[in-house]
Amino acid sequence: MEFAFFIGGALSLTAFPMLARILYERGLENSPLGRLTLVAASMDDVAAWCFLAVLSAVHAGSGPMSALQSILLAGVFAAVMLFGVARLLRPIGARVAQTKSLTLSQMYIVAFVVLGAGWFTDRIGIYSVFGGFIAGLAMPRDAAFREALHGRMMDFVSVFLLPIFFAFSGLNTKLGGIAGATMLLAFATLLIAGFVGKYVGCGLAMRATGFSWGESWAVGGLMNARGLMILIFINIGLSQQIISQDVFSILVLVAVVTTAGAVPLYRLALPPKAEGRLMPRASDTSASDHDDPTGPREMATDGAS
């Protein structure tokens, strides 16, 4: 049962950072389609990570009471972080908004909160990623704070941490183990289930809210991008022995295929002419573009993540 729930949670994920970047680089993040898609993807990922926290507690617990205790502690932890720690961090956000930079002492506080949150959730029987995720939700929401933190951490994360993570994922991927007919059938089944669930499900939901068929299928294609999110998710499942190495390898292939197809499906459903009609008027976005420190937009590449 835990295995089935885990597979469902993994296939439900969307690579929110990739989705947001694609919409931003196409100028659609402030359009009705873009806003609705971003909200749906964020709620999707939040639900999936909360679900994984519960599943991890149930899997790691020595019994129902132990799992219930971990879940209750996680709920208390989330409440303290979102309503207590978040309030304490607001002055840092306000200060960064004024200075447009993050000092070393402020960076130390942020790192302490994130690492402490990860340590606590690991101690109560829920994977440490959940603690980091909740810590991120508790951080100040100011754009200036986000950009300053991004500037401080992105080089280290991109140059050091991400290559290690991808190398680790590659070492755990054994393609030879899925060469048999049974495993290939399992791969095809999961690929079809993951694709149909996102593409058809999201497409029909968008159509039901009044969007055109082209717009609806475009969103369905984008929501199929699972990217880094599913890799983190399934690495946790492998480390906790919820899934086997062969299943891990299958899910890696599913992630690669569905993510690679996201932008082509979007372009097929929404040609440039139709896409141009969705872009908000310049007067609606001029203020946000003026404040954006990243400068002029460039068109996205298919490999954005």
Coordinates of C-alpha atoms in Angstrom, one line a residue:
M1 CA 0.0 0.0 0.0
E2 CA 2.8 2.4 0.9
F3 CA 4.4 1.6 -2.5
A4 CA 1.3 2.4 -4.4
F5 CA 0.8 5.7 -2.5
F6 CA 4.4 6.7 -3.1
I7 CA 4.1 6.0 -6.9
G8 CA 1.0 8.1 -7.1
G9 CA 2.7 11.0 -5.2
A10 CA 5.7 10.9 -7.4
L11 CA 3.7 11.0 -10.6
S12 CA 1.6 13.9 -9.3
L13 CA 4.6 16.2 -9.0
T14 CA 5.3 19.2 -11.3
A15 CA 8.7 21.0 -11.6
F16 CA 7.4 24.3 -10.3
P17 CA 10.7 26.3 -10.8
M18 CA 10.8 25.1 -14.4
L19 CA 7.2 25.9 -15.0
A20 CA 7.5 29.4 -13.5
R21 CA 10.7 30.1 -15.6
I22 CA 9.0 29.0 -18.9
L23 CA 6.0 31.2 -18.2
Y24 CA 8.2 34.2 -17.2
E25 CA 10.4 34.0 -20.2
R26 CA 7.3 33.9 -22.5
G27 CA 5.8 36.9 -20.7
L28 CA 2.8 34.9 -19.5
E29 CA 3.3 34.8 -15.7
N30 CA 0.8 37.7 -15.2
S31 CA -1.7 36.4 -17.7
P32 CA -4.9 34.6 -16.4
L33 CA -3.5 31.3 -17.8
G34 CA -0.1 31.8 -16.2
R35 CA -1.4 32.8 -12.8
L36 CA -3.8 29.9 -12.6
T37 CA -1.1 27.4 -13.8
L38 CA 1.4 28.7 -11.2
V39 CA -1.2 28.4 -8.4
A40 CA -2.2 24.9 -9.4
A41 CA 1.5 23.8 -9.7
S42 CA 2.4 25.2 -6.3
M43 CA -0.6 23.6 -4.6
D44 CA 0.2 20.4 -6.4
D45 CA 3.8 20.4 -5.0
V46 CA 2.8 21.4 -1.5
A47 CA 0.3 18.6 -1.3
A48 CA 2.8 16.1 -2.6
W49 CA 5.5 17.0 -0.1
C50 CA 3.0 17.0 2.8
F51 CA 1.8 13.6 1.6
L52 CA 5.4 12.4 1.5
A53 CA 5.9 13.6 5.1
V54 CA 3.0 11.5 6.2
L55 CA 4.1 8.5 4.2
S56 CA 7.6 8.7 5.6
A57 CA 6.3 8.8 9.2
V58 CA 4.1 5.8 8.5
H59 CA 6.9 3.9 6.9
A60 CA 9.5 4.7 9.5
G61 CA 7.2 4.2 12.5
S62 CA 7.3 1.1 14.6
G63 CA 3.5 1.1 14.7
P64 CA 0.4 3.3 14.2
M65 CA 0.9 5.3 17.4
S66 CA 4.6 6.0 16.5
A67 CA 3.5 7.2 13.0
L68 CA 0.7 9.3 14.6
Q69 CA 3.1 10.9 17.0
S70 CA 5.5 11.9 14.1
I71 CA 2.6 13.3 12.1
L72 CA 1.4 15.4 15.1
L73 CA 4.9 16.6 15.8
A74 CA 5.3 17.6 12.2
G75 CA 2.0 19.5 12.4
V76 CA 3.1 21.4 15.5
F77 CA 6.5 22.1 13.8
A78 CA 4.8 23.5 10.7
A79 CA 2.6 25.7 12.8
V80 CA 5.5 27.1 14.8
M81 CA 7.5 27.7 11.7
L82 CA 4.7 29.4 9.7
F83 CA 3.2 31.5 12.5
G84 CA 6.1 32.0 14.9
V85 CA 9.5 31.8 13.1
A86 CA 8.1 33.5 10.0
R87 CA 7.1 36.5 12.1
L88 CA 10.5 36.6 13.7
L89 CA 12.1 36.6 10.2
R90 CA 10.1 39.6 8.9
P91 CA 12.5 42.2 10.2
I92 CA 15.3 40.6 8.2
G93 CA 13.1 40.7 5.1
A94 CA 12.3 44.4 5.7
R95 CA 16.0 45.2 6.2
V96 CA 17.0 43.4 3.0
A97 CA 14.2 45.2 1.1
Q98 CA 15.9 48.5 2.2
T99 CA 19.5 47.6 1.6
K100 CA 19.0 45.3 -1.4
S101 CA 21.6 42.9 0.0
L102 CA 21.9 40.1 2.5
T103 CA 24.7 40.4 5.1
L104 CA 26.7 37.5 6.4
S105 CA 25.0 37.6 9.8
Q106 CA 21.6 37.5 8.1
M107 CA 22.7 34.6 5.9
Y108 CA 23.9 32.7 9.0
I109 CA 20.4 33.1 10.5
V110 CA 18.7 31.8 7.4
A111 CA 21.1 28.9 7.2
F112 CA 20.6 28.1 10.9
V113 CA 16.8 28.1 10.4
V114 CA 16.9 25.8 7.3
L115 CA 19.4 23.3 8.8
G116 CA 17.7 23.3 12.2
A117 CA 14.3 22.6 10.5
G118 CA 15.8 19.7 8.5
W119 CA 17.5 18.3 11.6
F120 CA 14.3 18.4 13.6
T121 CA 12.1 16.7 11.0
D122 CA 14.7 14.0 10.6
R123 CA 14.7 13.4 14.3
I124 CA 10.9 13.0 14.5
G125 CA 11.0 10.4 11.8
I126 CA 10.1 12.5 8.8
Y127 CA 12.7 13.1 6.0
S128 CA 14.8 16.3 6.5
V129 CA 13.6 17.7 3.1
F130 CA 10.2 18.4 4.6
G131 CA 11.9 20.6 7.2
G132 CA 13.7 22.5 4.6
F133 CA 10.5 22.9 2.6
I134 CA 8.6 24.3 5.6
A135 CA 11.6 26.6 6.4
G136 CA 11.3 28.0 2.8
L137 CA 7.6 28.7 3.3
A138 CA 8.5 30.6 6.5
M139 CA 11.0 32.9 4.8
P140 CA 10.0 36.5 4.1
R141 CA 8.1 36.8 0.9
D142 CA 9.7 40.1 -0.3
A143 CA 11.0 40.0 -3.8
A144 CA 14.2 41.8 -2.7
F145 CA 14.9 39.1 0.0
R146 CA 14.3 36.3 -2.5
E147 CA 16.7 37.9 -5.0
A148 CA 19.4 38.6 -2.4
L149 CA 19.2 35.0 -1.1
H150 CA 19.3 33.7 -4.6
G151 CA 22.4 35.8 -5.3
R152 CA 24.1 34.5 -2.2
M153 CA 23.4 30.8 -2.6
M154 CA 22.9 30.1 -6.3
D155 CA 26.5 29.8 -7.3
F156 CA 27.3 27.4 -4.5
V157 CA 24.2 25.3 -5.1
S158 CA 24.6 25.2 -8.9
V159 CA 28.4 24.6 -8.9
F160 CA 28.7 22.3 -5.9
L161 CA 25.4 20.8 -4.6
L162 CA 23.5 20.1 -7.8
P163 CA 26.3 18.2 -9.6
I164 CA 26.7 16.0 -6.5
F165 CA 22.9 15.3 -6.3
F166 CA 22.7 14.5 -10.0
A167 CA 25.8 12.3 -9.8
F168 CA 24.2 10.5 -6.9
S169 CA 21.0 10.0 -8.8
G170 CA 22.9 8.7 -11.8
L171 CA 24.8 6.2 -9.7
N172 CA 21.4 4.9 -8.3
T173 CA 20.0 4.5 -11.9
K174 CA 20.6 1.0 -13.2
L175 CA 19.2 0.9 -16.8
G176 CA 20.3 -2.7 -17.3
G177 CA 17.8 -3.8 -14.6
I178 CA 14.9 -2.6 -16.7
A179 CA 15.8 -4.4 -20.0
G180 CA 13.4 -7.3 -19.4
A181 CA 9.9 -7.4 -20.8
T182 CA 8.3 -7.1 -17.4
M183 CA 10.2 -4.0 -16.4
L184 CA 9.7 -2.4 -19.8
L185 CA 5.9 -3.0 -19.4
A186 CA 6.1 -1.4 -16.0
F187 CA 7.9 1.6 -17.5
A188 CA 5.3 2.0 -20.2
T189 CA 2.5 1.7 -17.7
L190 CA 3.9 4.4 -15.4
L191 CA 4.8 6.6 -18.4
I192 CA 1.2 6.4 -19.7
A193 CA -0.3 6.9 -16.3
G194 CA 1.9 9.9 -15.5
F195 CA 1.3 11.5 -18.9
V196 CA -2.5 10.9 -19.1
G197 CA -3.0 12.0 -15.5
K198 CA -1.3 15.3 -16.0
Y199 CA -2.0 16.1 -19.7
V200 CA -5.6 14.9 -19.9
G201 CA -6.5 15.8 -16.3
C202 CA -5.1 19.3 -16.4
G203 CA -6.3 19.9 -19.9
L204 CA -9.9 19.0 -19.1
A205 CA -9.8 21.0 -15.9
M206 CA -8.6 24.1 -17.7
R207 CA -11.2 23.6 -20.4
A208 CA -13.9 23.4 -17.7
T209 CA -12.8 26.8 -16.3
G210 CA -13.4 28.5 -19.7
F211 CA -10.0 28.3 -21.5
S212 CA -9.7 27.3 -25.1
W213 CA -8.7 23.8 -26.1
G214 CA -5.3 25.0 -27.2
E215 CA -4.6 26.8 -24.0
S216 CA -5.9 23.8 -22.0
W217 CA -3.6 21.3 -23.7
A218 CA -0.7 23.8 -23.5
V219 CA -1.1 23.8 -19.7
G220 CA -1.4 20.0 -19.7
G221 CA 1.9 19.8 -21.5
L222 CA 3.7 22.1 -19.1
M223 CA 2.3 20.4 -16.0
N224 CA 4.0 17.2 -17.3
A225 CA 7.4 18.6 -16.5
R226 CA 8.6 16.9 -13.4
G227 CA 12.3 17.8 -13.5
L228 CA 14.3 18.0 -10.3
M229 CA 11.2 17.7 -8.1
I230 CA 10.6 14.0 -8.8
L231 CA 14.3 13.2 -8.6
I232 CA 14.3 14.5 -5.0
F233 CA 11.1 12.7 -4.2
I234 CA 12.2 9.3 -5.5
N235 CA 15.7 9.6 -3.9
I236 CA 13.9 9.8 -0.6
G237 CA 11.8 6.8 -1.4
L238 CA 14.9 4.8 -2.4
S239 CA 16.8 5.8 0.8
Q240 CA 13.8 4.8 2.9
Q241 CA 13.4 1.5 0.9
I242 CA 9.9 2.3 -0.1
I243 CA 10.9 1.6 -3.7
S244 CA 13.5 -0.7 -5.2
Q245 CA 16.4 0.4 -7.3
D246 CA 14.7 -0.9 -10.5
V247 CA 11.6 1.1 -9.7
F248 CA 13.8 4.1 -9.1
S249 CA 15.4 3.7 -12.5
I250 CA 12.0 3.4 -14.2
L251 CA 10.8 6.6 -12.5
V252 CA 14.0 8.5 -13.6
L253 CA 13.2 7.5 -17.2
V254 CA 9.6 8.7 -16.7
A255 CA 10.9 12.0 -15.4
V256 CA 13.3 12.4 -18.3
V257 CA 10.7 11.6 -21.0
T258 CA 7.8 13.7 -19.6
T259 CA 10.1 16.7 -18.8
A260 CA 11.6 16.6 -22.3
G261 CA 8.2 16.6 -23.9
A262 CA 6.7 19.5 -21.8
V263 CA 7.8 22.4 -23.9
P264 CA 7.3 20.7 -27.3
L265 CA 3.7 19.8 -26.2
Y266 CA 3.2 23.4 -25.1
R267 CA 4.4 24.8 -28.5
L268 CA 2.3 22.3 -30.4
A269 CA -0.9 23.3 -28.6
L270 CA -0.1 27.1 -28.4
P271 CA 1.6 28.4 -31.5
P272 CA 3.4 31.8 -31.2
K273 CA 0.4 33.7 -32.7
A274 CA -2.0 32.3 -30.2
E275 CA 0.5 32.7 -27.4
G276 CA 0.9 36.4 -28.3
R277 CA -2.8 37.0 -27.7
L278 CA -2.5 35.8 -24.1
M279 CA 0.3 38.2 -23.1
P280 CA -1.0 40.9 -20.7
R281 CA -0.8 44.5 -21.8
A282 CA 2.4 46.4 -21.3
S283 CA 0.7 48.7 -18.8
D284 CA -0.1 45.7 -16.6
T285 CA 3.5 44.5 -16.4
S286 CA 5.7 47.6 -16.8
A287 CA 6.0 48.1 -13.1
S288 CA 7.1 44.6 -12.3
D289 CA 9.5 44.5 -15.3
H290 CA 11.0 47.8 -14.0
D291 CA 11.6 46.3 -10.6
D292 CA 13.0 43.0 -11.9
P293 CA 16.8 42.9 -11.4
T294 CA 17.3 40.2 -14.0
G295 CA 16.9 42.6 -16.8
P296 CA 15.4 41.9 -20.3
R297 CA 13.8 38.6 -20.8
E298 CA 15.2 36.0 -23.1
M299 CA 13.3 33.1 -24.7
A300 CA 13.4 29.9 -22.8
T301 CA 15.4 26.9 -24.0
D302 CA 13.8 23.4 -23.9
G303 CA 16.2 22.4 -21.2
A304 CA 15.2 24.9 -18.6
S305 CA 14.8 23.5 -15.2

